[in-house]
CSV table of C-alpha atoms in Angstrom, one decimal:
chain,number,residue,atom,x,y,z
C,1,UNK,CA,-7.6,4.8,-48.6
C,2,UNK,CA,-8.9,2.6,-45.8
C,3,UNK,CA,-5.9,3.4,-43.5
C,4,UNK,CA,-7.1,7.1,-43.4
C,5,UNK,CA,-10.9,7.0,-43.8
C,6,UNK,CA,-12.0,3.8,-42.2
C,7,UNK,CA,-9.3,1.4,-41.0
C,8,UNK,CA,-11.7,-1.5,-40.7
C,9,UNK,CA,-11.6,-1.8,-44.5
C,10,UNK,CA,-8.0,-3.1,-44.3
C,11,UNK,CA,-9.4,-6.4,-43.0
C,12,UNK,CA,-10.6,-7.2,-46.6
C,13,UNK,CA,-7.1,-7.4,-48.0
C,14,UNK,CA,-6.0,-10.7,-49.3
C,15,UNK,CA,-2.5,-9.7,-50.4
C,16,UNK,CA,0.0,-7.0,-49.5
C,17,UNK,CA,-0.6,-3.5,-51.1
C,18,UNK,CA,1.6,-0.5,-51.6
C,19,UNK,CA,0.3,3.0,-52.5
C,20,UNK,CA,2.7,5.8,-53.5
C,21,UNK,CA,1.5,9.3,-54.5
C,22,UNK,CA,3.4,12.5,-55.4
C,23,UNK,CA,1.6,15.7,-56.4
C,24,UNK,CA,3.4,18.9,-57.5
C,25,UNK,CA,0.8,21.7,-56.8
C,26,UNK,CA,0.8,25.4,-57.4
C,27,UNK,CA,3.3,27.8,-55.8
C,28,UNK,CA,5.8,25.0,-55.3
C,29,UNK,CA,3.6,23.0,-52.8
C,30,UNK,CA,4.3,19.3,-52.8
C,31,UNK,CA,2.2,16.5,-51.4
C,32,UNK,CA,3.8,13.1,-50.9
C,33,UNK,CA,2.1,9.9,-49.6
C,34,UNK,CA,3.2,6.4,-48.9
C,35,UNK,CA,1.2,3.5,-47.4
C,36,UNK,CA,1.8,-0.2,-47.0
C,37,UNK,CA,-0.6,-2.9,-45.8
C,38,UNK,CA,0.3,-6.5,-45.0
C,39,UNK,CA,-2.1,-9.3,-44.0
C,40,UNK,CA,-0.3,-11.1,-41.2
C,41,UNK,CA,-2.5,-14.3,-41.0
C,42,UNK,CA,0.2,-16.5,-42.5
C,43,UNK,CA,3.1,-15.0,-40.5
C,44,UNK,CA,1.2,-14.7,-37.2
C,45,UNK,CA,-1.7,-17.2,-37.4
C,46,UNK,CA,-2.7,-16.4,-33.8
C,47,UNK,CA,-3.0,-12.7,-34.5
C,48,UNK,CA,-4.5,-12.6,-38.0
C,49,UNK,CA,-5.8,-9.4,-39.5
C,50,UNK,CA,-3.9,-6.7,-41.4
C,51,UNK,CA,-1.2,-4.3,-40.3
C,52,UNK,CA,-0.6,-1.0,-42.2
C,53,UNK,CA,1.7,2.0,-42.0
C,54,UNK,CA,1.3,5.3,-43.8
C,55,UNK,CA,3.2,8.6,-44.2
C,56,UNK,CA,1.8,11.9,-45.6
C,57,UNK,CA,3.9,15.0,-46.2
C,58,UNK,CA,2.7,18.4,-47.2
C,59,UNK,CA,5.6,20.7,-48.0
C,60,UNK,CA,4.8,24.3,-49.2
C,61,UNK,CA,8.5,25.1,-49.8
C,62,UNK,CA,10.0,28.5,-49.1
C,63,UNK,CA,7.6,31.3,-48.2
C,64,UNK,CA,8.3,35.0,-48.1
C,65,UNK,CA,8.7,36.4,-44.6
C,66,UNK,CA,6.2,39.3,-44.0
C,67,UNK,CA,5.0,41.5,-41.2
C,68,UNK,CA,1.4,41.8,-39.9
C,69,UNK,CA,0.5,44.1,-42.9
C,70,UNK,CA,1.7,41.6,-45.4
C,71,UNK,CA,4.8,43.5,-46.4
C,72,UNK,CA,8.0,41.6,-47.1
C,73,UNK,CA,10.7,42.2,-44.4
C,74,UNK,CA,14.4,41.7,-44.4
C,75,UNK,CA,14.8,42.0,-48.1
C,76,UNK,CA,14.0,38.6,-49.7
C,77,UNK,CA,13.9,36.7,-46.4
C,78,UNK,CA,12.0,33.4,-46.5
C,79,UNK,CA,10.9,30.7,-44.0
C,80,UNK,CA,9.8,27.1,-44.4
C,81,UNK,CA,6.8,25.1,-43.1
C,82,UNK,CA,5.4,21.7,-43.4
C,83,UNK,CA,2.9,19.1,-42.1
C,84,UNK,CA,3.6,15.4,-41.5
C,85,UNK,CA,1.2,12.6,-40.5
C,86,UNK,CA,2.6,9.2,-39.6
C,87,UNK,CA,0.0,6.4,-39.2
C,88,UNK,CA,0.0,2.8,-37.8
C,89,UNK,CA,-3.2,0.8,-38.3
C,90,UNK,CA,-4.6,-2.6,-37.6
C,91,UNK,CA,-7.8,-4.3,-38.7
C,92,UNK,CA,-9.3,-7.8,-38.3
C,93,UNK,CA,-12.4,-9.7,-39.4
C,94,UNK,CA,-14.6,-11.0,-36.6
C,95,UNK,CA,-16.6,-13.5,-38.5
C,96,UNK,CA,-17.8,-13.3,-42.1
C,97,UNK,CA,-19.8,-10.2,-41.7
C,98,UNK,CA,-18.0,-7.8,-39.3
C,99,UNK,CA,-14.6,-6.1,-39.7
C,100,UNK,CA,-13.2,-3.7,-37.1
C,101,UNK,CA,-10.0,-1.6,-37.1
C,102,UNK,CA,-8.2,1.3,-35.6
C,103,UNK,CA,-5.4,3.7,-36.6
C,104,UNK,CA,-3.1,5.8,-34.5
C,105,UNK,CA,-1.8,9.0,-36.0
C,106,UNK,CA,1.2,11.2,-35.0
C,107,UNK,CA,0.6,14.6,-36.5
C,108,UNK,CA,3.4,17.2,-36.7
C,109,UNK,CA,3.3,20.8,-37.9
C,110,UNK,CA,6.1,23.3,-38.3
C,111,UNK,CA,5.9,27.0,-39.3
C,112,UNK,CA,9.4,28.7,-39.3
C,113,UNK,CA,10.9,28.0,-35.9
C,114,UNK,CA,7.7,26.9,-34.2
C,115,UNK,CA,6.6,23.3,-34.2
C,116,UNK,CA,4.1,21.1,-32.5
C,117,UNK,CA,2.8,17.5,-32.5
C,118,UNK,CA,0.0,15.4,-31.2
C,119,UNK,CA,-1.5,11.9,-31.3
C,120,UNK,CA,-5.1,11.0,-32.3
C,121,UNK,CA,-7.0,7.8,-33.1
C,122,UNK,CA,-9.4,6.8,-35.8
C,123,UNK,CA,-11.7,3.7,-35.2
C,124,UNK,CA,-14.0,2.0,-37.7
C,125,UNK,CA,-16.3,-0.8,-38.4
C,126,UNK,CA,-17.5,-2.4,-41.7
C,127,UNK,CA,-20.6,-4.6,-41.8
C,128,UNK,CA,-21.1,-7.0,-44.8
C,129,UNK,CA,-24.9,-7.7,-45.0
C,130,UNK,CA,-26.2,-10.9,-46.6
C,131,UNK,CA,-27.0,-8.9,-49.7
C,132,UNK,CA,-24.0,-9.7,-52.0
C,133,UNK,CA,-21.9,-6.7,-53.0
C,134,UNK,CA,-23.1,-4.3,-50.2
C,135,UNK,CA,-21.0,-2.9,-47.4
C,136,UNK,CA,-22.0,-0.5,-44.6
C,137,UNK,CA,-19.2,1.4,-42.7
C,138,UNK,CA,-19.1,3.6,-39.6
C,139,UNK,CA,-16.0,5.5,-38.3
C,140,UNK,CA,-14.9,8.0,-35.7
C,141,UNK,CA,-12.1,10.4,-36.8
C,142,UNK,CA,-9.6,12.4,-34.7
C,143,UNK,CA,-10.4,11.0,-31.3
C,144,UNK,CA,-8.3,12.8,-28.7
C,145,UNK,CA,-7.1,15.7,-30.8
C,146,UNK,CA,-9.5,18.1,-29.1
C,147,UNK,CA,-8.1,17.3,-25.6
C,148,UNK,CA,-4.6,18.3,-26.9
C,149,UNK,CA,-5.9,21.8,-27.7
C,150,UNK,CA,-6.1,21.3,-31.5
C,151,UNK,CA,-9.2,22.2,-33.4
C,152,UNK,CA,-9.2,19.1,-35.6
C,153,UNK,CA,-12.8,18.1,-36.4
C,154,UNK,CA,-14.2,15.2,-34.4
C,155,UNK,CA,-16.5,13.4,-36.9
C,156,UNK,CA,-18.8,10.5,-37.1
C,157,UNK,CA,-18.9,9.1,-40.6
C,158,UNK,CA,-21.3,6.6,-42.1
C,159,UNK,CA,-21.4,5.2,-45.5
C,160,UNK,CA,-22.9,2.5,-47.7
C,161,UNK,CA,-21.6,1.0,-51.0
C,162,UNK,CA,-22.8,-1.5,-53.5
C,163,UNK,CA,-20.5,-3.2,-56.1
C,164,UNK,CA,-21.6,-5.4,-58.9
C,165,UNK,CA,-19.4,-7.5,-61.2
C,166,UNK,CA,-19.9,-8.4,-64.8
C,167,UNK,CA,-22.2,-5.5,-65.6
C,168,UNK,CA,-21.8,-5.6,-69.4
C,169,UNK,CA,-19.1,-8.2,-69.8
C,170,UNK,CA,-17.0,-10.7,-67.9
C,171,UNK,CA,-14.2,-8.1,-67.4
C,172,UNK,CA,-15.9,-5.1,-65.8
C,173,UNK,CA,-17.5,-4.0,-62.5
C,174,UNK,CA,-19.1,-0.9,-61.1
C,175,UNK,CA,-19.9,0.6,-57.7
C,176,UNK,CA,-22.2,3.2,-56.1
C,177,UNK,CA,-21.4,4.9,-52.8
C,178,UNK,CA,-23.0,7.4,-50.4
C,179,UNK,CA,-21.4,8.9,-47.3
C,180,UNK,CA,-22.6,11.2,-44.5
C,181,UNK,CA,-20.3,13.1,-42.2
C,182,UNK,CA,-21.8,14.3,-38.9
C,183,UNK,CA,-19.6,16.8,-37.0
C,184,UNK,CA,-19.5,16.1,-33.2
C,185,UNK,CA,-17.0,18.8,-32.4
C,186,UNK,CA,-17.1,21.6,-33.4
C,187,UNK,CA,-20.8,21.1,-33.8
C,188,UNK,CA,-21.2,24.3,-35.9
C,189,UNK,CA,-19.6,22.6,-38.9
C,190,UNK,CA,-22.1,21.6,-41.5
C,191,UNK,CA,-23.2,18.0,-42.1
C,192,UNK,CA,-21.5,16.6,-45.2
C,193,UNK,CA,-23.1,14.4,-47.8
C,194,UNK,CA,-21.1,12.7,-50.6
C,195,UNK,CA,-22.2,10.4,-53.4
C,196,UNK,CA,-20.0,8.7,-56.0
C,197,UNK,CA,-19.8,6.1,-58.7
C,198,UNK,CA,-17.1,4.0,-60.2
C,199,UNK,CA,-16.8,1.9,-63.4
C,200,UNK,CA,-13.8,-0.4,-64.2
C,201,UNK,CA,-13.1,-2.3,-67.4
C,202,UNK,CA,-10.0,-4.5,-67.2
C,203,UNK,CA,-7.2,-2.2,-66.0
C,204,UNK,CA,-9.0,1.1,-66.7
C,205,UNK,CA,-11.1,2.8,-64.0
C,206,UNK,CA,-13.4,5.8,-64.0
C,207,UNK,CA,-14.8,7.7,-61.0
């Protein structure tokens, strides 16, 4: 998730990670996601940090071709559409209490014979206070998309989390999180607030 929400979180990885998701939704809509993160400190000691790549595909399948009144035209004529996001990210720790990272996204969208694409950037920072288990994160999302004429939200996100291990046994842990999203453009969007919790026991997790 760090590659998309706050790329600075990638700097915490100690080993390579792969995430694969496939969702079959209603009306033949499919969502597919793949991401891979690799700490490069051993391979490139002078560079350090973590490199990650990600691909997200949203494929609605075939849709009925209609006119402006919503009436199907040309018999059973259909058209296809889809959204793709390709991401390249990098993050690095600057000392024991500061992680920083960025992600470059190439976003493509196609509806029938019309297609378009753009690049935008996400940047983030994670601070690890002396208080054990706590993290504070800040990120900017969709930098540059507005200059390309796309109405993607330009947001400032801030969050805090606290994780504690061995809550009830030697094999469990839990976490509490809170996040605030401040829209910078368009500014008429509402401020978003999210809170969450997580409890893990061995290999089973609940959120």
